[in-house]
Short mmCIF file of C-alpha atoms in Angstrom, two decimals:
data_model
loop_
_atom_site.label_atom_id
_atom_site.label_comp_id
_atom_site.label_asym_id
_atom_site.label_seq_id
_atom_site.Cartn_x
_atom_site.Cartn_y
_atom_site.Cartn_z
CA MET Y 280 99.29 57.12 189.97
CA ALA Y 281 98.78 61.12 189.71
CA MET Y 282 102.84 61.25 188.76
CA SER Y 283 102.23 58.72 185.86
CA PHE Y 284 99.04 60.84 184.84
CA ALA Y 285 101.05 64.13 184.91
CA VAL Y 286 103.87 62.61 182.81
CA GLY Y 287 101.36 61.24 180.23
CA ARG Y 288 99.61 64.66 180.07
CA ALA Y 289 102.98 66.33 179.48
CA ARG Y 290 103.88 64.09 176.75
CA ALA Y 291 100.57 64.53 175.18
CA VAL Y 292 101.25 68.44 175.30
CA LEU Y 293 104.50 67.97 173.90
CA ALA Y 294 103.18 65.83 171.07
CA ALA Y 295 100.51 68.34 170.30
CA CYS Y 296 103.19 71.17 170.49
CA ALA Y 297 105.34 69.07 168.09
CA ALA Y 298 102.44 68.57 165.74
CA GLY Y 299 101.49 72.23 165.84
CA ALA Y 300 105.04 73.10 165.23
CA TRP Y 301 105.06 70.78 162.17
CA LEU Y 302 101.80 72.12 160.90
CA LEU Y 303 103.11 75.60 161.21
CA ALA Y 304 106.51 74.66 159.47
CA CYS Y 305 104.29 73.14 156.67
CA SER Y 306 101.95 76.00 156.50
CA GLY Y 307 105.10 78.46 156.64
CA SER Y 308 106.69 76.55 153.44
CA GLU Y 309 103.30 76.17 151.57
CA PRO Y 310 103.05 80.19 150.61
CA GLU Y 311 106.41 79.83 148.84
CA THR Y 312 105.14 77.12 146.44
CA ALA Y 313 101.51 77.73 146.33
CA PRO Y 314 100.69 81.29 147.64
CA ARG Y 315 96.95 81.31 147.58
CA THR Y 316 95.99 77.84 147.31
CA SER Y 317 94.17 76.39 150.27
CA PRO Y 318 96.28 74.81 152.46
CA PRO Y 319 94.08 72.14 153.93
CA GLU Y 320 93.81 70.76 150.46
CA VAL Y 321 96.64 68.66 149.25
CA PRO Y 322 98.78 71.04 147.18
CA ALA Y 323 101.47 68.68 146.56
CA PRO Y 324 99.74 66.16 144.49
CA SER Y 325 97.81 68.85 142.59
CA SER Y 326 101.14 70.58 141.72
CA PRO Y 327 101.68 68.12 138.76
CA GLU Y 328 98.87 69.72 136.90
CA PRO Y 329 100.14 73.06 135.44
CA THR Y 330 96.86 74.35 134.87
CA ALA Y 331 95.62 74.18 138.54
CA PRO Y 332 98.04 76.95 139.77
CA THR Y 333 97.70 79.20 136.88
CA PRO Y 334 93.86 79.98 137.43
CA PRO Y 335 94.47 81.44 141.01
CA PRO Y 336 96.95 84.04 139.83
CA ALA Y 337 94.60 84.82 137.18
CA ALA Y 338 91.88 85.24 139.77
CA LEU Y 339 94.38 87.28 141.76
CA VAL Y 340 94.94 89.52 138.59
CA PRO Y 341 91.72 91.26 138.54
CA PRO Y 342 92.54 93.55 141.23
CA SER Y 343 95.35 94.74 139.33
CA ALA Y 344 93.34 94.39 136.01
CA PRO Y 345 91.29 97.30 136.58
CA GLU Y 346 94.28 99.44 137.06
CA PRO Y 347 95.29 99.27 133.43
CA ALA Y 348 91.71 99.75 132.29
CA PRO Y 349 91.19 103.52 133.61
CA PRO Y 350 94.52 104.48 132.00
CA SER Y 351 93.73 102.87 128.70
CA SER Y 352 90.16 104.45 128.76
CA PRO Y 353 91.57 107.86 127.45
CA GLU Y 354 93.67 105.73 125.00
CA ALA Y 355 90.64 103.87 123.98
CA LYS Y 356 88.91 107.09 123.49
CA SER Y 357 91.71 108.60 121.35
CA GLN Y 358 91.67 105.31 119.44
CA ASP Y 359 87.86 105.83 119.00
CA GLU Y 360 88.45 109.24 117.65
CA ALA Y 361 91.25 108.19 115.43
CA HIS Y 362 89.06 105.44 113.95
CA GLU Y 363 86.37 108.04 113.70
CA ALA Y 364 88.58 110.32 111.82
CA ALA Y 365 89.72 107.39 109.60
CA THR Y 366 86.20 106.60 108.46
CA LEU Y 367 85.47 110.00 107.43
CA SER Y 368 83.47 110.06 103.95
CA LEU Y 369 84.51 112.34 100.93
CA GLU Y 370 81.43 114.43 101.69
CA GLU Y 371 82.18 114.89 105.40
CA LEU Y 372 85.80 115.63 104.45
CA GLY Y 373 84.57 118.27 101.92
CA ALA Y 374 82.26 119.92 104.47
CA ARG Y 375 84.94 120.02 107.07
CA ILE Y 376 87.56 121.46 104.61
CA LYS Y 377 84.86 124.06 103.70
CA ALA Y 378 84.09 125.04 107.21
CA THR Y 379 87.79 125.08 108.68
CA PRO Y 380 89.24 128.40 109.44
CA ALA Y 381 92.73 127.12 109.05
CA ILE Y 382 92.54 127.81 105.26
CA GLY Y 383 92.08 131.18 103.89
CA THR Y 384 89.61 132.35 101.08
CA PHE Y 385 91.88 132.26 98.27
CA SER Y 386 93.54 128.90 99.25
CA LYS Y 387 89.98 127.54 99.73
CA LEU Y 388 88.93 128.69 96.31
CA ALA Y 389 92.13 127.77 94.55
CA LEU Y 390 92.03 124.15 96.01
CA LYS Y 391 88.27 124.01 94.98
CA ASN Y 392 89.22 124.87 91.31
CA ASP Y 393 91.92 122.44 91.25
CA ILE Y 394 89.32 119.59 92.83
CA ASP Y 395 86.86 120.56 90.41
CA ASP Y 396 89.32 120.31 87.37
CA LEU Y 397 90.32 116.86 88.55
CA VAL Y 398 86.90 115.71 89.10
CA ASP Y 399 86.08 117.06 85.67
CA ASP Y 400 89.15 115.14 84.06
CA LEU Y 401 88.10 111.89 86.12
CA ARG Y 402 84.53 112.09 84.62
CA GLY Y 403 86.25 112.56 81.08
CA TYR Y 404 88.26 109.30 81.84
CA HIS Y 405 85.34 107.41 83.10
CA GLU Y 406 82.85 108.28 80.44
CA HIS Y 407 85.02 109.10 77.31
CA HIS Y 408 88.31 107.04 78.21
CA GLN Y 409 90.11 110.32 77.94
CA GLY Y 410 93.54 110.72 79.74
CA ASP Y 411 95.64 108.57 81.89
CA LEU Y 412 94.55 107.21 85.12
CA ASP Y 413 98.18 107.22 86.58
CA ASP Y 414 98.45 110.94 85.78
CA LEU Y 415 94.98 111.72 87.35
CA HIS Y 416 96.23 109.69 90.52
CA GLN Y 417 99.37 111.62 90.79
CA ARG Y 418 97.32 114.86 90.56
CA TYR Y 419 95.11 113.70 93.20
CA GLU Y 420 98.03 112.77 95.54
CA ALA Y 421 99.48 116.10 94.90
CA LEU Y 422 96.24 117.99 95.77
CA VAL Y 423 95.85 115.65 99.06
CA LEU Y 424 99.54 116.69 100.00
CA LYS Y 425 98.92 120.34 99.40
CA LEU Y 426 95.90 120.14 101.62
CA MET Y 427 97.62 118.30 104.34
CA SER Y 428 100.37 120.89 104.47
CA LEU Y 429 97.68 123.65 104.96
CA LEU Y 430 95.94 121.79 107.52
CA GLU Y 431 98.61 120.11 109.58
CA ASP Y 432 99.45 123.11 111.74
CA ASP Y 433 95.94 124.37 112.79
CA GLU Y 434 93.64 121.31 111.93
CA PRO Y 435 95.96 118.31 112.72
CA GLY Y 436 92.97 115.97 113.20
CA LEU Y 437 91.46 116.94 109.77
CA ALA Y 438 94.96 116.33 108.17
CA LEU Y 439 95.17 113.04 109.91
CA ALA Y 440 91.68 112.22 108.69
CA LEU Y 441 92.56 113.04 105.25
CA ALA Y 442 95.61 110.96 105.33
CA ARG Y 443 93.88 108.02 106.52
CA SER Y 444 91.04 108.55 103.96
CA ARG Y 445 92.94 109.20 101.05
CA ASP Y 446 93.14 105.70 99.67
CA ASP Y 447 89.55 105.05 100.26
CA ILE Y 448 88.61 108.25 98.39
CA TRP Y 449 90.77 107.45 95.62
CA SER Y 450 89.33 103.84 95.36
CA ARG Y 451 85.81 105.71 95.21
CA LEU Y 452 87.15 108.26 92.46
CA ARG Y 453 88.62 105.64 90.25
CA ASN Y 454 85.67 103.27 90.42
CA PRO Y 455 83.28 104.43 87.72
CA VAL Y 456 80.10 103.04 89.59
CA GLU Y 457 81.14 104.86 92.86
CA PHE Y 458 82.21 107.93 91.06
CA ALA Y 459 78.66 108.16 89.28
CA LYS Y 460 77.21 108.41 92.67
CA LEU Y 461 79.16 111.47 93.79
CA PRO Y 462 77.19 114.71 93.96
CA THR Y 463 77.87 116.95 90.95
CA MET S 250 81.52 153.69 133.41
CA ARG S 251 82.03 150.01 134.37
CA ARG S 252 79.47 149.06 131.61
CA ASN S 253 81.61 150.76 128.99
CA ALA S 254 84.71 148.90 130.23
CA ILE S 255 82.82 145.61 129.89
CA ARG S 256 81.79 146.57 126.41
CA PHE S 257 85.37 147.47 125.51
CA ALA S 258 86.68 144.25 126.89
CA ALA S 259 83.88 141.96 124.98
CA ALA S 260 84.57 143.91 121.62
CA THR S 261 88.39 143.49 122.15
CA THR S 262 87.81 139.82 122.70
CA LEU S 263 85.43 139.40 119.76
CA LEU S 264 88.14 141.16 117.58
CA ALA S 265 90.99 139.07 118.64
CA LEU S 266 88.71 135.88 118.03
CA ALA S 267 87.91 137.04 114.70
CA ALA S 268 91.49 137.88 113.94
CA GLY S 269 92.57 134.52 115.03
CA ALA S 270 89.73 132.67 113.12
CA GLU S 271 91.26 132.70 109.69
CA PRO S 272 94.80 133.10 108.64
CA ALA S 273 96.36 136.56 107.78
CA VAL S 274 95.73 137.85 104.08
CA PRO S 275 99.54 137.65 103.46
CA ALA S 276 99.62 134.02 104.66
CA ASP S 277 96.69 133.14 102.53
CA LEU S 278 98.08 135.13 99.50
CA LEU S 279 101.38 133.22 99.86
CA ALA S 280 99.59 129.80 100.20
CA VAL S 281 97.82 130.58 97.00
CA LEU S 282 100.95 131.44 95.29
CA THR S 283 102.52 127.99 96.65
CA LEU S 284 99.51 126.20 95.45
CA LYS S 285 99.84 127.44 92.14
CA HIS S 286 103.65 126.82 92.00
CA LYS S 287 104.49 130.67 91.40
CA PRO S 288 108.00 131.60 92.96
CA CYS S 289 107.99 134.01 95.73
CA GLY S 290 110.02 133.41 98.81
CA SER S 291 107.98 135.57 101.34
CA ILE S 292 105.59 138.31 100.81
CA THR S 293 107.19 141.70 101.68
CA SER S 294 104.01 143.90 100.92
CA HIS S 295 100.60 143.56 99.53
CA GLU S 296 98.16 146.15 98.34
CA ARG S 297 94.38 145.69 98.30
CA LYS S 298 93.00 146.59 94.86
CA GLY S 299 89.44 145.43 95.29
CA GLU S 300 87.25 143.06 97.30
CA HIS S 301 89.30 140.10 96.30
CA ASP S 302 92.02 141.52 94.53
CA TYR S 303 95.60 141.97 95.64
CA LEU S 304 98.90 143.24 94.40
CA VAL S 305 101.68 141.24 96.05
CA THR S 306 105.30 141.85 96.17
CA CYS S 307 107.60 138.99 96.93
CA SER S 308 111.00 138.89 98.92
CA ASP S 309 112.67 137.49 95.68
CA GLY S 310 111.34 140.27 93.51
CA HIS S 311 108.31 138.83 91.90
CA ARG S 312 105.14 140.87 91.76
CA TYR S 313 101.78 139.17 91.27
CA ARG S 314 98.16 140.21 90.99
CA VAL S 315 96.06 137.76 92.98
CA PHE S 316 92.16 138.19 92.43
CA ILE S 317 89.08 136.05 92.03
CA ASP S 318 87.39 136.02 88.54
CA GLY S 319 83.82 134.56 88.85
CA ASP S 320 84.54 131.46 91.04
CA ARG S 321 88.21 130.92 90.10
CA VAL S 322 91.26 132.25 91.63
CA LYS S 323 93.74 133.87 89.05
CA ILE S 324 97.32 134.99 89.33
CA GLU S 325 98.91 137.37 86.92
CA ASP S 326 102.77 138.43 86.91
CA LYS S 327 103.31 141.89 86.87
#
């Protein structure tokens, strides 16, 4: 009687061990297919849905997501600066060019003379239809290039701002309504 | 003695900053000549004639008088 009880108990233990081994084998194979999905839930039937496995990796990404964020913050900062530089108005550009130490007294005055002459001719074009707009545009572009060449070594940021603003400034200059708003 | 040394250092620093603030006169004169499409090469010598009045000798032999008249920069061939 006791013998049969012992045999029965041994079988039960063996069965429990076998079941444990099977469960371990199952759980060992699970991480390969579904790494972080909860094992007690039935992963195999849910695998047909491709959207189900994707969210968990996405949920796992956040730890790595903050990593790119800090390195990108200086980039974002520089992008902001570049954007700020790109949005400089004509007046701001004029003030910065006037204040920059990168251009000497003679050069600044010579540039101012050229700019004044161009603005006078643009005024003649808008008010009296004198001159050719393409010629004026060419003179404007030549002036911008001269300015950029003077600024690029010592004031690269300002040169960049000028390069990015040149089209906007010209569109203001060629527009009679916008041109009339310019301070004389 | 120590105070004088500090003053000297401060003055030297200010002079260095002032010198580095604006481009040197020859560089400015060459930039103006370039802006006005005047052939020059490089400036070999420049002589100050007045407050904003210089006589410039270029490496290619050209000589110019660069000066401010009213509010305009003027360049005369010499």
